[in-house]
PDB file of C-alpha atoms and ligand atoms in Angstrom:
ATOM      1  CA  MET A   1    -140.314  78.167  74.416  1.00 82.00           C
ATOM      2  CA  PRO A   2    -137.102  79.395  73.614  1.00 89.00           C
ATOM      3  CA  ILE A   3    -134.221  77.176  72.915  1.00 94.00           C
ATOM      4  CA  ARG A   4    -131.671  77.188  75.514  1.00 96.00           C
ATOM      5  CA  ALA A   5    -129.537  73.887  75.116  1.00 97.00           C
ATOM      6  CA  LEU A   6    -129.149  71.008  72.412  1.00 98.00           C
ATOM      7  CA  ILE A   7    -128.535  67.320  73.358  1.00 98.00           C
ATOM      8  CA  PHE A   8    -126.344  65.724  70.887  1.00 98.00           C
ATOM      9  CA  ASP A   9    -126.322  61.939  69.387  1.00 98.00           C
ATOM     10  CA  VAL A  10    -122.702  60.735  68.776  1.00 98.00           C
ATOM     11  CA  ASP A  11    -122.735  57.841  66.446  1.00 98.00           C
ATOM     12  CA  GLY A  12    -123.814  58.875  63.165  1.00 98.00           C
ATOM     13  CA  THR A  13    -124.492  62.298  64.060  1.00 98.00           C
ATOM     14  CA  LEU A  14    -121.411  63.858  65.012  1.00 98.00           C
ATOM     15  CA  ALA A  15    -119.185  61.756  63.101  1.00 98.00           C
ATOM     16  CA  GLU A  16    -119.439  58.683  60.871  1.00 97.00           C
ATOM     17  CA  THR A  17    -118.468  56.207  63.416  1.00 97.00           C
ATOM     18  CA  GLU A  18    -120.187  52.953  62.016  1.00 97.00           C
ATOM     19  CA  GLU A  19    -117.930  52.144  59.789  1.00 96.00           C
ATOM     20  CA  ALA A  20    -115.059  51.846  62.151  1.00 97.00           C
ATOM     21  CA  HIS A  21    -117.659  50.086  64.648  1.00 97.00           C
ATOM     22  CA  ARG A  22    -118.306  47.428  61.753  1.00 98.00           C
ATOM     23  CA  ALA A  23    -114.550  46.979  61.194  1.00 97.00           C
ATOM     24  CA  ALA A  24    -114.121  46.509  64.935  1.00 98.00           C
ATOM     25  CA  PHE A  25    -117.078  43.762  65.182  1.00 98.00           C
ATOM     26  CA  ASN A  26    -115.057  41.890  62.339  1.00 98.00           C
ATOM     27  CA  ARG A  27    -111.814  41.968  63.572  1.00 98.00           C
ATOM     28  CA  ALA A  28    -113.531  40.710  66.898  1.00 98.00           C
ATOM     29  CA  PHE A  29    -114.881  37.836  65.335  1.00 98.00           C
ATOM     30  CA  SER A  30    -111.641  36.952  62.998  1.00 98.00           C
ATOM     31  CA  GLU A  31    -109.354  37.000  65.944  1.00 97.00           C
ATOM     32  CA  ARG A  32    -111.806  34.300  67.611  1.00 97.00           C
ATOM     33  CA  ASP A  33    -111.963  32.405  64.524  1.00 98.00           C
ATOM     34  CA  LEU A  34    -115.558  32.553  64.140  1.00 97.00           C
ATOM     35  CA  PRO A  35    -117.334  32.303  60.910  1.00 97.00           C
ATOM     36  CA  TYR A  36    -118.621  35.612  60.842  1.00 98.00           C
ATOM     37  CA  SER A  37    -118.281  39.080  59.007  1.00 98.00           C
ATOM     38  CA  TRP A  38    -120.544  41.733  58.867  1.00 98.00           C
ATOM     39  CA  SER A  39    -121.039  43.309  55.170  1.00 98.00           C
ATOM     40  CA  GLU A  40    -122.293  47.115  54.708  1.00 98.00           C
ATOM     41  CA  GLU A  41    -125.876  45.894  54.054  1.00 97.00           C
ATOM     42  CA  ARG A  42    -125.807  43.209  57.050  1.00 97.00           C
ATOM     43  CA  TYR A  43    -124.750  46.266  59.554  1.00 98.00           C
ATOM     44  CA  ARG A  44    -127.400  48.469  58.378  1.00 97.00           C
ATOM     45  CA  GLY A  45    -130.255  45.633  59.541  1.00 97.00           C
ATOM     46  CA  LEU A  46    -127.989  44.552  62.326  1.00 98.00           C
ATOM     47  CA  LEU A  47    -128.272  48.601  63.366  1.00 97.00           C
ATOM     48  CA  GLU A  48    -131.658  48.629  63.942  1.00 96.00           C
ATOM     49  CA  GLN A  49    -130.683  47.115  67.550  1.00 97.00           C
ATOM     50  CA  THR A  50    -128.963  49.895  69.442  1.00 97.00           C
ATOM     51  CA  GLY A  51    -125.653  49.193  71.703  1.00 97.00           C
ATOM     52  CA  GLY A  52    -122.869  46.771  70.551  1.00 98.00           C
ATOM     53  CA  ARG A  53    -123.445  44.145  73.124  1.00 97.00           C
ATOM     54  CA  GLN A  54    -127.623  43.992  72.497  1.00 97.00           C
ATOM     55  CA  ARG A  55    -126.667  43.901  68.912  1.00 98.00           C
ATOM     56  CA  LEU A  56    -124.066  40.986  69.208  1.00 98.00           C
ATOM     57  CA  LEU A  57    -126.781  39.178  71.068  1.00 98.00           C
ATOM     58  CA  ARG A  58    -129.432  39.122  68.797  1.00 98.00           C
ATOM     59  CA  PHE A  59    -127.322  38.503  66.387  1.00 98.00           C
ATOM     60  CA  LEU A  60    -125.994  35.266  68.103  1.00 98.00           C
ATOM     61  CA  LEU A  61    -129.794  34.266  69.666  1.00 98.00           C
ATOM     62  CA  GLU A  62    -130.689  34.687  65.456  1.00 96.00           C
ATOM     63  CA  THR A  63    -127.694  32.059  64.176  1.00 96.00           C
ATOM     64  CA  GLY A  64    -129.040  29.579  66.775  1.00 95.00           C
ATOM     65  CA  LEU A  65    -127.212  29.905  69.922  1.00 94.00           C
ATOM     66  CA  ALA A  66    -128.745  29.407  73.971  1.00 95.00           C
ATOM     67  CA  TYR A  67    -129.335  32.173  75.474  1.00 92.00           C
ATOM     68  CA  ASP A  68    -126.852  31.591  78.139  1.00 95.00           C
ATOM     69  CA  GLY A  69    -124.019  31.060  75.349  1.00 95.00           C
ATOM     70  CA  ALA A  70    -124.961  33.911  73.315  1.00 97.00           C
ATOM     71  CA  ALA A  71    -124.941  36.092  76.689  1.00 98.00           C
ATOM     72  CA  THR A  72    -121.620  34.871  76.998  1.00 98.00           C
ATOM     73  CA  LEU A  73    -119.794  35.211  73.911  1.00 98.00           C
ATOM     74  CA  ALA A  74    -121.723  38.592  73.561  1.00 98.00           C
ATOM     75  CA  ALA A  75    -119.999  40.129  76.642  1.00 98.00           C
ATOM     76  CA  ASP A  76    -116.864  38.883  75.314  1.00 98.00           C
ATOM     77  CA  LEU A  77    -116.812  40.003  71.750  1.00 98.00           C
ATOM     78  CA  HIS A  78    -118.449  43.256  72.750  1.00 98.00           C
ATOM     79  CA  ALA A  79    -114.913  43.947  75.126  1.00 98.00           C
ATOM     80  CA  ALA A  80    -113.217  42.722  72.084  1.00 98.00           C
ATOM     81  CA  LYS A  81    -114.982  45.155  69.673  1.00 98.00           C
ATOM     82  CA  ASN A  82    -114.037  47.885  72.115  1.00 98.00           C
ATOM     83  CA  ARG A  83    -110.740  47.449  72.189  1.00 98.00           C
ATOM     84  CA  HIS A  84    -110.348  47.408  68.628  1.00 98.00           C
ATOM     85  CA  TYR A  85    -112.598  50.341  68.363  1.00 97.00           C
ATOM     86  CA  GLY A  86    -110.509  51.721  70.486  1.00 97.00           C
ATOM     87  CA  LEU A  87    -107.231  50.942  67.941  1.00 97.00           C
ATOM     88  CA  ILE A  88    -108.917  52.186  64.914  1.00 96.00           C
ATOM     89  CA  ILE A  89    -110.149  55.580  66.540  1.00 96.00           C
ATOM     90  CA  GLY A  90    -106.691  56.204  68.503  1.00 92.00           C
ATOM     91  CA  ALA A  91    -104.810  56.191  64.903  1.00 92.00           C
ATOM     92  CA  GLY A  92    -106.292  59.479  64.818  1.00 85.00           C
ATOM     93  CA  GLY A  93    -107.547  61.128  61.438  1.00 82.00           C
ATOM     94  CA  VAL A  94    -111.494  60.766  62.331  1.00 92.00           C
ATOM     95  CA  HIS A  95    -113.501  63.997  61.077  1.00 96.00           C
ATOM     96  CA  LEU A  96    -116.571  65.524  61.967  1.00 98.00           C
ATOM     97  CA  ARG A  97    -119.581  65.149  59.960  1.00 98.00           C
ATOM     98  CA  PRO A  98    -119.437  68.464  57.849  1.00 98.00           C
ATOM     99  CA  GLY A  99    -121.817  71.262  59.483  1.00 98.00           C
ATOM    100  CA  VAL A 100    -121.491  69.754  63.042  1.00 98.00           C
ATOM    101  CA  LEU A 101    -118.484  72.300  63.887  1.00 98.00           C
ATOM    102  CA  GLU A 102    -120.562  75.019  62.499  1.00 97.00           C
ATOM    103  CA  CYS A 103    -123.189  73.722  64.236  1.00 98.00           C
ATOM    104  CA  LEU A 104    -121.752  74.088  67.698  1.00 98.00           C
ATOM    105  CA  ASP A 105    -120.341  77.393  66.822  1.00 97.00           C
ATOM    106  CA  ARG A 106    -123.883  78.850  66.093  1.00 96.00           C
ATOM    107  CA  ALA A 107    -124.853  77.310  69.486  1.00 97.00           C
ATOM    108  CA  ARG A 108    -122.511  78.746  71.619  1.00 96.00           C
ATOM    109  CA  ALA A 109    -122.761  82.619  69.420  1.00 96.00           C
ATOM    110  CA  LEU A 110    -126.728  81.755  70.698  1.00 95.00           C
ATOM    111  CA  GLY A 111    -125.543  81.316  74.460  1.00 96.00           C
ATOM    112  CA  TRP A 112    -127.059  77.546  73.983  1.00 97.00           C
ATOM    113  CA  ARG A 113    -125.818  75.032  76.116  1.00 98.00           C
ATOM    114  CA  LEU A 114    -124.439  71.619  74.951  1.00 98.00           C
ATOM    115  CA  ALA A 115    -124.920  68.237  76.131  1.00 98.00           C
ATOM    116  CA  ILE A 116    -124.514  64.620  74.627  1.00 98.00           C
ATOM    117  CA  ALA A 117    -126.897  61.952  75.201  1.00 98.00           C
ATOM    118  CA  THR A 118    -125.118  58.964  73.591  1.00 98.00           C
ATOM    119  CA  THR A 119    -125.880  55.011  73.549  1.00 98.00           C
ATOM    120  CA  THR A 120    -121.939  54.265  73.101  1.00 97.00           C
ATOM    121  CA  GLY A 121    -119.949  53.379  76.403  1.00 96.00           C
ATOM    122  CA  ARG A 122    -117.861  56.071  77.868  1.00 97.00           C
ATOM    123  CA  GLU A 123    -114.566  54.567  77.313  1.00 97.00           C
ATOM    124  CA  ASN A 124    -115.738  54.802  73.015  1.00 97.00           C
ATOM    125  CA  LEU A 125    -117.040  58.117  73.970  1.00 98.00           C
ATOM    126  CA  ILE A 126    -113.415  59.091  75.370  1.00 97.00           C
ATOM    127  CA  ALA A 127    -111.630  57.535  72.230  1.00 96.00           C
ATOM    128  CA  LEU A 128    -113.511  59.408  69.904  1.00 97.00           C
ATOM    129  CA  PHE A 129    -112.644  62.745  71.409  1.00 97.00           C
ATOM    130  CA  ARG A 130    -109.144  61.766  71.623  1.00 95.00           C
ATOM    131  CA  GLY A 131    -109.004  61.009  67.967  1.00 95.00           C
ATOM    132  CA  LEU A 132    -111.178  63.940  66.244  1.00 96.00           C
ATOM    133  CA  VAL A 133    -109.109  65.848  64.148  1.00 95.00           C
ATOM    134  CA  THR A 134    -111.041  69.019  65.866  1.00 95.00           C
ATOM    135  CA  PRO A 135    -111.251  68.586  69.385  1.00 94.00           C
ATOM    136  CA  ILE A 136    -114.385  69.564  70.762  1.00 97.00           C
ATOM    137  CA  ALA A 137    -114.969  67.511  74.295  1.00 97.00           C
ATOM    138  CA  ASP A 138    -114.704  70.888  76.147  1.00 97.00           C
ATOM    139  CA  ARG A 139    -117.702  72.069  74.526  1.00 98.00           C
ATOM    140  CA  PHE A 140    -120.156  69.918  76.042  1.00 98.00           C
ATOM    141  CA  GLU A 141    -120.718  70.790  79.957  1.00 97.00           C
ATOM    142  CA  CYS A 142    -122.902  67.547  80.288  1.00 97.00           C
ATOM    143  CA  VAL A 143    -122.174  63.993  78.795  1.00 98.00           C
ATOM    144  CA  VAL A 144    -124.693  61.081  79.501  1.00 98.00           C
ATOM    145  CA  THR A 145    -123.756  57.685  77.356  1.00 98.00           C
ATOM    146  CA  GLY A 146    -124.779  54.483  77.479  1.00 97.00           C
ATOM    147  CA  THR A 147    -122.946  53.087  80.300  1.00 96.00           C
ATOM    148  CA  ASP A 148    -124.527  55.448  82.325  1.00 97.00           C
ATOM    149  CA  VAL A 149    -127.995  54.072  81.724  1.00 98.00           C
ATOM    150  CA  SER A 150    -130.377  50.512  82.245  1.00 97.00           C
ATOM    151  CA  ALA A 151    -132.220  51.098  79.477  1.00 97.00           C
ATOM    152  CA  LEU A 152    -130.609  52.576  76.064  1.00 97.00           C
ATOM    153  CA  LYS A 153    -132.463  54.548  73.037  1.00 98.00           C
ATOM    154  CA  PRO A 154    -135.138  54.244  71.709  1.00 98.00           C
ATOM    155  CA  ASP A 155    -135.995  54.011  75.445  1.00 98.00           C
ATOM    156  CA  PRO A 156    -135.644  57.869  76.575  1.00 98.00           C
ATOM    157  CA  GLU A 157    -133.124  57.182  79.616  1.00 98.00           C
ATOM    158  CA  VAL A 158    -130.490  58.757  78.363  1.00 98.00           C
ATOM    159  CA  TYR A 159    -132.098  62.163  77.286  1.00 98.00           C
ATOM    160  CA  VAL A 160    -133.943  62.184  80.357  1.00 98.00           C
ATOM    161  CA  LYS A 161    -130.933  62.039  82.443  1.00 98.00           C
ATOM    162  CA  ALA A 162    -129.086  64.682  80.243  1.00 98.00           C
ATOM    163  CA  LEU A 163    -132.013  66.986  80.726  1.00 98.00           C
ATOM    164  CA  ALA A 164    -131.842  66.560  84.798  1.00 98.00           C
ATOM    165  CA  GLN A 165    -128.302  67.046  84.618  1.00 98.00           C
ATOM    166  CA  LEU A 166    -128.716  70.431  82.680  1.00 98.00           C
ATOM    167  CA  GLY A 167    -131.297  71.704  84.694  1.00 97.00           C
ATOM    168  CA  VAL A 168    -133.155  72.262  81.717  1.00 97.00           C
ATOM    169  CA  ASP A 169    -136.853  71.656  80.736  1.00 97.00           C
ATOM    170  CA  ALA A 170    -137.804  69.559  77.648  1.00 97.00           C
ATOM    171  CA  ALA A 171    -139.583  72.155  76.107  1.00 95.00           C
ATOM    172  CA  GLU A 172    -136.807  74.367  76.006  1.00 95.00           C
ATOM    173  CA  ALA A 173    -133.723  72.056  74.598  1.00 97.00           C
ATOM    174  CA  VAL A 174    -133.332  70.294  71.161  1.00 97.00           C
ATOM    175  CA  ALA A 175    -132.250  66.748  70.382  1.00 98.00           C
ATOM    176  CA  VAL A 176    -129.849  66.597  67.368  1.00 98.00           C
ATOM    177  CA  GLU A 177    -129.680  62.795  65.998  1.00 98.00           C
ATOM    178  CA  ASP A 178    -129.066  60.523  62.873  1.00 98.00           C
ATOM    179  CA  SER A 179    -131.676  57.621  63.130  1.00 98.00           C
ATOM    180  CA  VAL A 180    -135.228  56.603  64.067  1.00 98.00           C
ATOM    181  CA  ASN A 181    -133.818  55.191  67.405  1.00 98.00           C
ATOM    182  CA  GLY A 182    -132.141  58.170  68.400  1.00 98.00           C
ATOM    183  CA  LEU A 183    -135.676  60.129  67.381  1.00 98.00           C
ATOM    184  CA  VAL A 184    -137.657  58.378  68.809  1.00 98.00           C
ATOM    185  CA  ALA A 185    -135.703  58.213  72.499  1.00 98.00           C
ATOM    186  CA  ALA A 186    -136.074  62.269  71.951  1.00 98.00           C
ATOM    187  CA  ARG A 187    -139.740  62.475  71.329  1.00 98.00           C
ATOM    188  CA  ARG A 188    -140.467  60.146  74.507  1.00 98.00           C
ATOM    189  CA  ALA A 189    -138.427  62.413  76.324  1.00 98.00           C
ATOM    190  CA  GLY A 190    -140.608  65.444  75.648  1.00 98.00           C
ATOM    191  CA  LEU A 191    -137.578  66.801  72.947  1.00 97.00           C
ATOM    192  CA  ARG A 192    -138.227  68.246  69.647  1.00 97.00           C
ATOM    193  CA  CYS A 193    -135.370  66.796  67.148  1.00 98.00           C
ATOM    194  CA  VAL A 194    -133.730  67.778  64.547  1.00 98.00           C
ATOM    195  CA  VAL A 195    -132.118  65.289  62.445  1.00 98.00           C
ATOM    196  CA  SER A 196    -129.238  65.000  59.811  1.00 98.00           C
ATOM    197  CA  PRO A 197    -129.569  61.233  57.791  1.00 98.00           C
ATOM    198  CA  SER A 198    -126.057  59.653  58.308  1.00 98.00           C
ATOM    199  CA  LEU A 199    -124.506  57.085  56.002  1.00 97.00           C
ATOM    200  CA  TYR A 200    -126.571  53.973  57.857  1.00 98.00           C
ATOM    201  CA  THR A 201    -129.656  55.668  58.341  1.00 98.00           C
ATOM    202  CA  ARG A 202    -130.847  57.656  54.959  1.00 97.00           C
ATOM    203  CA  HIS A 203    -133.117  54.914  54.171  1.00 96.00           C
ATOM    204  CA  GLN A 204    -135.412  55.657  57.223  1.00 98.00           C
ATOM    205  CA  ILE A 205    -138.337  57.580  57.596  1.00 98.00           C
ATOM    206  CA  PHE A 206    -137.874  60.390  60.631  1.00 98.00           C
ATOM    207  CA  GLU A 207    -141.932  60.712  61.367  1.00 98.00           C
ATOM    208  CA  GLY A 208    -142.101  63.529  64.330  1.00 97.00           C
ATOM    209  CA  ALA A 209    -138.798  65.030  63.826  1.00 97.00           C
ATOM    210  CA  ALA A 210    -139.008  68.710  63.765  1.00 96.00           C
ATOM    211  CA  LEU A 211    -136.893  69.269  60.938  1.00 96.00           C
ATOM    212  CA  VAL A 212    -134.476  66.973  58.924  1.00 97.00           C
ATOM    213  CA  VAL A 213    -131.136  68.155  57.092  1.00 97.00           C
ATOM    214  CA  PRO A 214    -128.676  66.386  54.837  1.00 98.00           C
ATOM    215  CA  GLN A 215    -125.817  68.888  57.118  1.00 98.00           C
ATOM    216  CA  LEU A 216    -126.110  70.413  60.531  1.00 98.00           C
ATOM    217  CA  ASP A 217    -125.164  73.502  58.910  1.00 96.00           C
ATOM    218  CA  GLN A 218    -128.416  73.989  56.884  1.00 96.00           C
ATOM    219  CA  TRP A 219    -130.255  74.613  60.383  1.00 95.00           C
ATOM    220  CA  ARG A 220    -130.981  78.502  60.497  1.00 92.00           C
ATOM    221  CA  MET A 221    -130.329  77.932  63.988  1.00 93.00           C
ATOM    222  CA  GLU A 222    -130.084  81.707  64.223  1.00 83.00           C
ATOM    223  CA  GLU A 223    -133.588  82.314  63.612  1.00 81.00           C
ATOM    224  CA  GLY A 224    -134.756  80.564  67.068  1.00 74.00           C
ATOM    225  CA  ASP A 225    -138.010  78.376  66.964  1.00 74.00           C
ATOM    226  CA  ARG A 226    -138.900  79.418  63.350  1.00 70.00           C
ATOM    227  CA  SER A 227    -135.633  77.993  62.201  1.00 64.00           C
ATOM    228  CA  LEU A 228    -137.158  74.440  62.631  1.00 76.00           C
ATOM    229  CA  ILE A 229    -138.844  74.516  59.593  1.00 63.00           C
ATOM    230  CA  GLY A 230    -135.327  74.262  57.824  1.00 66.00           C
ATOM    231  CA  GLY A 231    -132.876  76.146  55.601  1.00 56.00           C
TER     232      GLY A 231
HETATM  233  C1  XBP B   1    -125.175  53.826  68.200  1.00 94.70           C
HETATM  234  C2  XBP B   1    -125.178  52.712  68.803  1.00 94.70           C
HETATM  235  C3  XBP B   1    -123.885  52.168  69.339  1.00 94.70           C
HETATM  236  C4  XBP B   1    -122.673  51.848  68.449  1.00 94.70           C
HETATM  237  C5  XBP B   1    -121.384  50.660  69.296  1.00 94.70           C
HETATM  238  O1  XBP B   1    -126.417  54.491  68.747  1.00 94.70           O
HETATM  239  O2  XBP B   1    -125.892  51.675  68.697  1.00 94.70           O
HETATM  240  O3  XBP B   1    -123.843  51.159  69.730  1.00 94.70           O
HETATM  241  O4  XBP B   1    -123.075  51.398  67.334  1.00 94.70           O
HETATM  242  O5  XBP B   1    -121.599  51.368  70.662  1.00 94.70           O
HETATM  243  P1  XBP B   1    -126.818  55.809  68.913  1.00 94.70           P
HETATM  244  P2  XBP B   1    -120.992  50.389  71.907  1.00 94.70           P
HETATM  245  O6  XBP B   1    -126.019  56.512  67.775  1.00 94.70           O
HETATM  246  O7  XBP B   1    -128.328  55.874  68.336  1.00 94.70           O
HETATM  247  O8  XBP B   1    -126.669  56.275  69.941  1.00 94.70           O
HETATM  248  O9  XBP B   1    -120.862  48.991  70.906  1.00 94.70           O
HETATM  249  O10 XBP B   1    -120.273  51.203  72.766  1.00 94.70           O
HETATM  250  O11 XBP B   1    -122.570  49.977  72.283  1.00 94.70           O
HETATM  251 MG1   MG B   2    -126.740  57.967  66.054  1.00 94.70          MG
END
């Protein structure tokens, strides 16, 4: 099937945002005098759980908190984390990952439509779009976020919704991801998936990916479906 649309993940794919999320989680802990601080190594493991609130809940349960207390604290910390994330990202100077702009430009030249399917909440995506040195928000005709779904990746819901909004069949679209959770979500929705591993996912094994490239400008998109064999 010819490609008619690309559906992009955000965190780790468009930009290396996870260090800003990690710093924001740590600021939320420290302003409440909680004895937690997530190192890069710790955060790599914690990222196996998608969604900031769900990640906090899993962590708090592992520290031994009872469910009700942990759920309330996770919600409170997540709201604080998002406030800090907005401030960090809002300070500006956030760069797209190398190769992303070239990929978006080539997709436009090929007449491929663009959408977003992300786990992060809509407010965080808006903050990121505002903080980016190169504005790209108006390139995406459809945006589905964690705020819009009942189950997060690796559940396929976010991709299923993006496909429905585009009015495109799964066979005509390609997902662009950086993580195994994202790849699994895309595959469950019936999509082919191009993966560009990020800072926190370089150690992962991307079984079922159509293509794995260090940077998205290494994907030879002009060659159509055959380009999925790589650059
Ligand atoms: C990214 C995430 C997000 C961010 C935090 O997953 O899991 O949870 O870490 O965002 P993906 P929120 O790139 O696979 O979509 O705090 O807004 O949930
Ligand atoms: Mg990602």
